[in-house]
């Protein structure tokens, strides 16, 4: 069964606690938290204080996606703030520092994720596969919600699934960007385990039904 991780990037931040509880009530699996620094991506969202407050109001796993420059400076603090899954971008630092991030995250008892932008080839992720619990394939350009799904990214998920099955079959593949009731079918057909969805979830007339459609 696929997992769904509604992204609070599309929530009502005036009523964030209400919207997080709504994810719980409608059967969501994880809460996806997008952290953007205005440097690695051209947008700024939230940081450590908000994550700590989110941790206080939900028992759902927090799937924290760091779209920040040189994440090694902050991964320890995000784990301590309550992340259950913490994902860094392959492109955000040197290979040595990205490897150190993944090792640090796991050493602290958190699940480690590695994210790839649309233009990043699968080959660049191969050295990290045994250190990951999750690979996040961006199906839009990171930075803003509401973009259209990039179908050509499905070749990347297929290739990653094949590579992971050889060296780390327990590792999950997640996609983020443009996921709706149509694109989710394509994702399931191409090795995806977890789907991040923002605007499609929060705009759904029946959110519980939308969640079930993703999970089934």
PDB file of C-alpha atoms in Angstrom:
ATOM      1  CA  UNK A   1       0.000   0.000   0.000  1.00  0.00           C
ATOM      2  CA  UNK A   2       1.331   3.424  -0.931  1.00  0.00           C
ATOM      3  CA  UNK A   3       1.787   6.105   1.712  1.00  0.00           C
ATOM      4  CA  UNK A   4       0.576   9.681   1.451  1.00  0.00           C
ATOM      5  CA  UNK A   5       2.390  12.621   3.026  1.00  0.00           C
ATOM      6  CA  UNK A   6       0.292  15.796   2.716  1.00  0.00           C
ATOM      7  CA  UNK A   7       2.528  18.854   2.553  1.00  0.00           C
ATOM      8  CA  UNK A   8       1.745  21.688   4.929  1.00  0.00           C
ATOM      9  CA  UNK A   9       3.215  24.086   2.362  1.00  0.00           C
ATOM     10  CA  UNK A  10      -0.350  24.246   1.020  1.00  0.00           C
ATOM     11  CA  UNK A  11      -2.014  24.461   4.446  1.00  0.00           C
ATOM     12  CA  UNK A  12      -3.593  27.526   6.045  1.00  0.00           C
ATOM     13  CA  UNK A  13      -0.777  28.749   8.274  1.00  0.00           C
ATOM     14  CA  UNK A  14      -3.192  30.797  10.383  1.00  0.00           C
ATOM     15  CA  UNK A  15      -4.852  27.464  11.228  1.00  0.00           C
ATOM     16  CA  UNK A  16      -1.874  25.138  10.943  1.00  0.00           C
ATOM     17  CA  UNK A  17      -2.715  22.988  13.973  1.00  0.00           C
ATOM     18  CA  UNK A  18      -6.250  22.509  12.637  1.00  0.00           C
ATOM     19  CA  UNK A  19      -4.946  21.445   9.225  1.00  0.00           C
ATOM     20  CA  UNK A  20      -2.434  19.010  10.740  1.00  0.00           C
ATOM     21  CA  UNK A  21      -5.180  17.418  12.825  1.00  0.00           C
ATOM     22  CA  UNK A  22      -7.207  17.223   9.625  1.00  0.00           C
ATOM     23  CA  UNK A  23      -4.439  15.141   8.034  1.00  0.00           C
ATOM     24  CA  UNK A  24      -4.673  12.758  10.986  1.00  0.00           C
ATOM     25  CA  UNK A  25      -8.469  12.580  10.846  1.00  0.00           C
ATOM     26  CA  UNK A  26      -8.468  11.832   7.124  1.00  0.00           C
ATOM     27  CA  UNK A  27      -5.995   8.958   7.434  1.00  0.00           C
ATOM     28  CA  UNK A  28      -2.788  10.585   6.181  1.00  0.00           C
ATOM     29  CA  UNK A  29       0.365   8.578   6.844  1.00  0.00           C
ATOM     30  CA  UNK A  30       2.960  11.324   7.321  1.00  0.00           C
ATOM     31  CA  UNK A  31       3.069  15.113   7.573  1.00  0.00           C
ATOM     32  CA  UNK A  32       5.446  16.567   4.992  1.00  0.00           C
ATOM     33  CA  UNK A  33       7.314  19.698   6.085  1.00  0.00           C
ATOM     34  CA  UNK A  34       9.102  21.752   3.422  1.00  0.00           C
ATOM     35  CA  UNK A  35      11.997  23.827   4.763  1.00  0.00           C
ATOM     36  CA  UNK A  36      13.335  26.397   2.272  1.00  0.00           C
ATOM     37  CA  UNK A  37      16.077  28.931   2.914  1.00  0.00           C
ATOM     38  CA  UNK A  38      15.805  31.360  -0.012  1.00  0.00           C
ATOM     39  CA  UNK A  39      19.300  30.370  -1.141  1.00  0.00           C
ATOM     40  CA  UNK A  40      19.164  26.765  -2.326  1.00  0.00           C
ATOM     41  CA  UNK A  41      15.676  27.467  -3.704  1.00  0.00           C
ATOM     42  CA  UNK A  42      14.058  30.846  -4.483  1.00  0.00           C
ATOM     43  CA  UNK A  43      11.564  30.731  -1.627  1.00  0.00           C
ATOM     44  CA  UNK A  44      11.555  30.921   2.188  1.00  0.00           C
ATOM     45  CA  UNK A  45       9.189  28.857   4.315  1.00  0.00           C
ATOM     46  CA  UNK A  46       9.654  27.692   7.910  1.00  0.00           C
ATOM     47  CA  UNK A  47      12.398  26.556  10.248  1.00  0.00           C
ATOM     48  CA  UNK A  48      13.202  24.935  13.564  1.00  0.00           C
ATOM     49  CA  UNK A  49      10.753  26.773  15.881  1.00  0.00           C
ATOM     50  CA  UNK A  50       7.757  25.853  13.721  1.00  0.00           C
ATOM     51  CA  UNK A  51       8.894  22.227  13.449  1.00  0.00           C
ATOM     52  CA  UNK A  52       9.176  22.000  17.239  1.00  0.00           C
ATOM     53  CA  UNK A  53       5.613  23.295  17.588  1.00  0.00           C
ATOM     54  CA  UNK A  54       4.315  20.885  14.939  1.00  0.00           C
ATOM     55  CA  UNK A  55       5.926  18.015  16.839  1.00  0.00           C
ATOM     56  CA  UNK A  56       3.906  18.974  19.909  1.00  0.00           C
ATOM     57  CA  UNK A  57       0.521  18.724  18.162  1.00  0.00           C
ATOM     58  CA  UNK A  58       0.764  15.467  16.186  1.00  0.00           C
ATOM     59  CA  UNK A  59       1.915  11.895  16.611  1.00  0.00           C
ATOM     60  CA  UNK A  60       2.156  11.327  12.877  1.00  0.00           C
ATOM     61  CA  UNK A  61       5.670  10.869  11.480  1.00  0.00           C
ATOM     62  CA  UNK A  62       7.171  14.185  10.381  1.00  0.00           C
ATOM     63  CA  UNK A  63       8.726  13.946   6.928  1.00  0.00           C
ATOM     64  CA  UNK A  64      11.049  16.946   6.812  1.00  0.00           C
ATOM     65  CA  UNK A  65      12.463  18.001   3.444  1.00  0.00           C
ATOM     66  CA  UNK A  66      15.429  20.358   3.739  1.00  0.00           C
ATOM     67  CA  UNK A  67      15.746  22.527   0.645  1.00  0.00           C
ATOM     68  CA  UNK A  68      18.633  24.437   2.167  1.00  0.00           C
ATOM     69  CA  UNK A  69      22.243  25.168   1.357  1.00  0.00           C
ATOM     70  CA  UNK A  70      24.906  23.169   3.273  1.00  0.00           C
ATOM     71  CA  UNK A  71      22.423  21.145   5.358  1.00  0.00           C
ATOM     72  CA  UNK A  72      25.204  19.610   7.447  1.00  0.00           C
ATOM     73  CA  UNK A  73      25.020  22.779   9.553  1.00  0.00           C
ATOM     74  CA  UNK A  74      21.475  22.004  10.668  1.00  0.00           C
ATOM     75  CA  UNK A  75      20.591  18.312  10.375  1.00  0.00           C
ATOM     76  CA  UNK A  76      21.327  17.589  14.037  1.00  0.00           C
ATOM     77  CA  UNK A  77      19.018  20.379  15.156  1.00  0.00           C
ATOM     78  CA  UNK A  78      16.208  19.261  12.872  1.00  0.00           C
ATOM     79  CA  UNK A  79      16.411  15.732  14.257  1.00  0.00           C
ATOM     80  CA  UNK A  80      16.251  17.101  17.802  1.00  0.00           C
ATOM     81  CA  UNK A  81      13.317  19.343  16.827  1.00  0.00           C
ATOM     82  CA  UNK A  82      11.232  16.291  15.980  1.00  0.00           C
ATOM     83  CA  UNK A  83      11.891  15.023  12.447  1.00  0.00           C
ATOM     84  CA  UNK A  84      11.222  11.303  11.953  1.00  0.00           C
ATOM     85  CA  UNK A  85      12.392  11.353   8.337  1.00  0.00           C
ATOM     86  CA  UNK A  86      14.934  13.977   7.335  1.00  0.00           C
ATOM     87  CA  UNK A  87      15.825  14.504   3.680  1.00  0.00           C
ATOM     88  CA  UNK A  88      18.708  16.553   2.302  1.00  0.00           C
ATOM     89  CA  UNK A  89      19.385  17.494  -1.308  1.00  0.00           C
ATOM     90  CA  UNK A  90      22.247  15.804  -3.118  1.00  0.00           C
ATOM     91  CA  UNK A  91      23.009  19.097  -4.875  1.00  0.00           C
ATOM     92  CA  UNK A  92      23.202  21.197  -1.679  1.00  0.00           C
ATOM     93  CA  UNK A  93      26.794  20.447  -0.638  1.00  0.00           C
ATOM     94  CA  UNK A  94      29.952  18.472  -1.430  1.00  0.00           C
ATOM     95  CA  UNK A  95      29.691  14.678  -1.777  1.00  0.00           C
ATOM     96  CA  UNK A  96      31.657  14.281   1.464  1.00  0.00           C
ATOM     97  CA  UNK A  97      29.292  16.517   3.405  1.00  0.00           C
ATOM     98  CA  UNK A  98      26.169  14.886   1.974  1.00  0.00           C
ATOM     99  CA  UNK A  99      27.491  11.483   3.024  1.00  0.00           C
ATOM    100  CA  UNK A 100      28.242  12.894   6.471  1.00  0.00           C
ATOM    101  CA  UNK A 101      24.684  14.270   6.687  1.00  0.00           C
ATOM    102  CA  UNK A 102      23.141  10.893   5.947  1.00  0.00           C
ATOM    103  CA  UNK A 103      25.382   9.138   8.457  1.00  0.00           C
ATOM    104  CA  UNK A 104      24.676  11.742  11.143  1.00  0.00           C
ATOM    105  CA  UNK A 105      20.913  11.562  10.648  1.00  0.00           C
ATOM    106  CA  UNK A 106      20.893   7.780  11.008  1.00  0.00           C
ATOM    107  CA  UNK A 107      23.271   7.821  13.967  1.00  0.00           C
ATOM    108  CA  UNK A 108      20.792  10.062  15.779  1.00  0.00           C
ATOM    109  CA  UNK A 109      17.995   7.541  15.285  1.00  0.00           C
ATOM    110  CA  UNK A 110      16.207   9.339  12.446  1.00  0.00           C
ATOM    111  CA  UNK A 111      15.461   8.001   8.962  1.00  0.00           C
ATOM    112  CA  UNK A 112      17.736   9.552   6.329  1.00  0.00           C
ATOM    113  CA  UNK A 113      16.549  10.714   2.936  1.00  0.00           C
ATOM    114  CA  UNK A 114      18.300  11.989  -0.168  1.00  0.00           C
ATOM    115  CA  UNK A 115      16.505  14.216  -2.679  1.00  0.00           C
ATOM    116  CA  UNK A 116      17.242  14.767  -6.362  1.00  0.00           C
ATOM    117  CA  UNK A 117      16.196  17.781  -8.421  1.00  0.00           C
ATOM    118  CA  UNK A 118      14.695  17.023 -11.838  1.00  0.00           C
ATOM    119  CA  UNK A 119      17.965  17.761 -13.637  1.00  0.00           C
ATOM    120  CA  UNK A 120      20.094  15.510 -11.417  1.00  0.00           C
ATOM    121  CA  UNK A 121      20.883  12.128 -13.035  1.00  0.00           C
ATOM    122  CA  UNK A 122      20.356   8.855 -11.197  1.00  0.00           C
ATOM    123  CA  UNK A 123      24.065   8.070 -11.431  1.00  0.00           C
ATOM    124  CA  UNK A 124      24.895  10.826  -8.954  1.00  0.00           C
ATOM    125  CA  UNK A 125      22.793   9.122  -6.266  1.00  0.00           C
ATOM    126  CA  UNK A 126      24.321   5.663  -6.594  1.00  0.00           C
ATOM    127  CA  UNK A 127      27.187   6.151  -4.087  1.00  0.00           C
ATOM    128  CA  UNK A 128      24.671   7.024  -1.337  1.00  0.00           C
ATOM    129  CA  UNK A 129      22.061   4.294  -1.749  1.00  0.00           C
ATOM    130  CA  UNK A 130      23.200   2.098   1.139  1.00  0.00           C
ATOM    131  CA  UNK A 131      23.096   5.087   3.506  1.00  0.00           C
ATOM    132  CA  UNK A 132      19.494   6.027   2.724  1.00  0.00           C
ATOM    133  CA  UNK A 133      16.121   5.024   4.094  1.00  0.00           C
ATOM    134  CA  UNK A 134      14.351   7.112   1.456  1.00  0.00           C
ATOM    135  CA  UNK A 135      15.101   8.627  -1.950  1.00  0.00           C
ATOM    136  CA  UNK A 136      12.958  11.645  -2.848  1.00  0.00           C
ATOM    137  CA  UNK A 137      12.601  12.299  -6.573  1.00  0.00           C
ATOM    138  CA  UNK A 138      11.356  15.808  -7.270  1.00  0.00           C
ATOM    139  CA  UNK A 139       8.674  15.719  -9.963  1.00  0.00           C
ATOM    140  CA  UNK A 140       8.644  19.539 -10.152  1.00  0.00           C
ATOM    141  CA  UNK A 141      11.384  22.102  -9.700  1.00  0.00           C
ATOM    142  CA  UNK A 142      11.745  22.625  -5.935  1.00  0.00           C
ATOM    143  CA  UNK A 143      10.740  25.939  -4.434  1.00  0.00           C
ATOM    144  CA  UNK A 144       7.019  26.475  -4.961  1.00  0.00           C
ATOM    145  CA  UNK A 145       3.819  24.455  -4.735  1.00  0.00           C
ATOM    146  CA  UNK A 146       1.158  24.020  -7.407  1.00  0.00           C
ATOM    147  CA  UNK A 147       3.447  23.074 -10.317  1.00  0.00           C
ATOM    148  CA  UNK A 148       2.633  20.486 -12.996  1.00  0.00           C
ATOM    149  CA  UNK A 149       3.898  16.909 -12.718  1.00  0.00           C
ATOM    150  CA  UNK A 150       6.977  16.065 -14.797  1.00  0.00           C
ATOM    151  CA  UNK A 151       6.188  12.668 -16.321  1.00  0.00           C
ATOM    152  CA  UNK A 152       9.757  12.122 -17.510  1.00  0.00           C
ATOM    153  CA  UNK A 153      10.855  11.768 -13.874  1.00  0.00           C
ATOM    154  CA  UNK A 154       9.230   8.328 -13.778  1.00  0.00           C
ATOM    155  CA  UNK A 155      12.175   6.862 -15.671  1.00  0.00           C
ATOM    156  CA  UNK A 156      14.292   8.050 -12.747  1.00  0.00           C
ATOM    157  CA  UNK A 157      12.067   6.304 -10.182  1.00  0.00           C
ATOM    158  CA  UNK A 158      12.189   3.067 -12.199  1.00  0.00           C
ATOM    159  CA  UNK A 159      15.968   3.146 -12.423  1.00  0.00           C
ATOM    160  CA  UNK A 160      16.336   3.966  -8.752  1.00  0.00           C
ATOM    161  CA  UNK A 161      14.011   1.125  -7.772  1.00  0.00           C
ATOM    162  CA  UNK A 162      16.072  -1.321  -9.794  1.00  0.00           C
ATOM    163  CA  UNK A 163      19.326  -0.068  -8.255  1.00  0.00           C
ATOM    164  CA  UNK A 164      17.920  -0.104  -4.720  1.00  0.00           C
ATOM    165  CA  UNK A 165      16.571  -3.632  -5.102  1.00  0.00           C
ATOM    166  CA  UNK A 166      20.159  -4.774  -5.564  1.00  0.00           C
ATOM    167  CA  UNK A 167      21.787  -2.990  -2.611  1.00  0.00           C
ATOM    168  CA  UNK A 168      19.098  -1.604  -0.260  1.00  0.00           C
ATOM    169  CA  UNK A 169      15.634  -3.030  -1.016  1.00  0.00           C
ATOM    170  CA  UNK A 170      14.069  -1.618   2.163  1.00  0.00           C
ATOM    171  CA  UNK A 171      14.711   1.956   1.021  1.00  0.00           C
ATOM    172  CA  UNK A 172      11.542   3.815   0.025  1.00  0.00           C
ATOM    173  CA  UNK A 173      11.088   5.977  -3.061  1.00  0.00           C
ATOM    174  CA  UNK A 174       9.107   9.172  -2.579  1.00  0.00           C
ATOM    175  CA  UNK A 175       7.917  11.713  -5.148  1.00  0.00           C
ATOM    176  CA  UNK A 176       7.009  15.348  -4.570  1.00  0.00           C
ATOM    177  CA  UNK A 177       5.243  17.684  -6.988  1.00  0.00           C
ATOM    178  CA  UNK A 178       2.051  17.589  -9.020  1.00  0.00           C
ATOM    179  CA  UNK A 179       0.617  14.472  -7.376  1.00  0.00           C
ATOM    180  CA  UNK A 180      -3.127  14.044  -7.886  1.00  0.00           C
ATOM    181  CA  UNK A 181      -5.592  11.217  -8.536  1.00  0.00           C
ATOM    182  CA  UNK A 182      -4.237  10.759 -12.073  1.00  0.00           C
ATOM    183  CA  UNK A 183      -0.488  11.096 -11.610  1.00  0.00           C
ATOM    184  CA  UNK A 184      -0.514   8.900  -8.502  1.00  0.00           C
ATOM    185  CA  UNK A 185      -1.401   5.910 -10.702  1.00  0.00           C
ATOM    186  CA  UNK A 186       1.658   6.496 -12.874  1.00  0.00           C
ATOM    187  CA  UNK A 187       3.827   6.771  -9.770  1.00  0.00           C
ATOM    188  CA  UNK A 188       2.627   3.450  -8.372  1.00  0.00           C
ATOM    189  CA  UNK A 189       3.358   1.809 -11.718  1.00  0.00           C
ATOM    190  CA  UNK A 190       6.948   3.064 -11.567  1.00  0.00           C
ATOM    191  CA  UNK A 191       8.201   1.975  -8.170  1.00  0.00           C
ATOM    192  CA  UNK A 192       7.020   4.822  -5.931  1.00  0.00           C
ATOM    193  CA  UNK A 193       6.176   4.052  -2.283  1.00  0.00           C
ATOM    194  CA  UNK A 194       5.374   7.481  -0.814  1.00  0.00           C
ATOM    195  CA  UNK A 195       3.608  10.428  -2.419  1.00  0.00           C
ATOM    196  CA  UNK A 196       3.825  14.009  -1.212  1.00  0.00           C
ATOM    197  CA  UNK A 197       0.787  16.035  -2.154  1.00  0.00           C
ATOM    198  CA  UNK A 198       0.016  19.621  -1.288  1.00  0.00           C
ATOM    199  CA  UNK A 199      -2.577  21.603  -3.202  1.00  0.00           C
ATOM    200  CA  UNK A 200      -4.379  18.493  -4.509  1.00  0.00           C
ATOM    201  CA  UNK A 201      -4.967  17.277  -0.957  1.00  0.00           C
ATOM    202  CA  UNK A 202      -5.982  20.596   0.569  1.00  0.00           C
ATOM    203  CA  UNK A 203      -8.264  21.472  -2.379  1.00  0.00           C
ATOM    204  CA  UNK A 204      -9.921  18.044  -2.521  1.00  0.00           C
ATOM    205  CA  UNK A 205     -13.687  18.219  -1.882  1.00  0.00           C
ATOM    206  CA  UNK A 206     -13.396  14.961   0.089  1.00  0.00           C
ATOM    207  CA  UNK A 207      -9.947  14.736   1.633  1.00  0.00           C
ATOM    208  CA  UNK A 208     -10.508  11.333   3.233  1.00  0.00           C
ATOM    209  CA  UNK A 209     -11.506   9.855  -0.134  1.00  0.00           C
ATOM    210  CA  UNK A 210      -8.457  11.457  -1.744  1.00  0.00           C
ATOM    211  CA  UNK A 211      -6.196   9.849   0.885  1.00  0.00           C
ATOM    212  CA  UNK A 212      -7.730   6.424   0.288  1.00  0.00           C
ATOM    213  CA  UNK A 213      -7.266   6.788  -3.464  1.00  0.00           C
ATOM    214  CA  UNK A 214      -3.530   7.339  -2.956  1.00  0.00           C
ATOM    215  CA  UNK A 215      -3.165   4.529  -0.430  1.00  0.00           C
ATOM    216  CA  UNK A 216      -5.055   1.819  -2.320  1.00  0.00           C
TER     217      UNK A 216
END
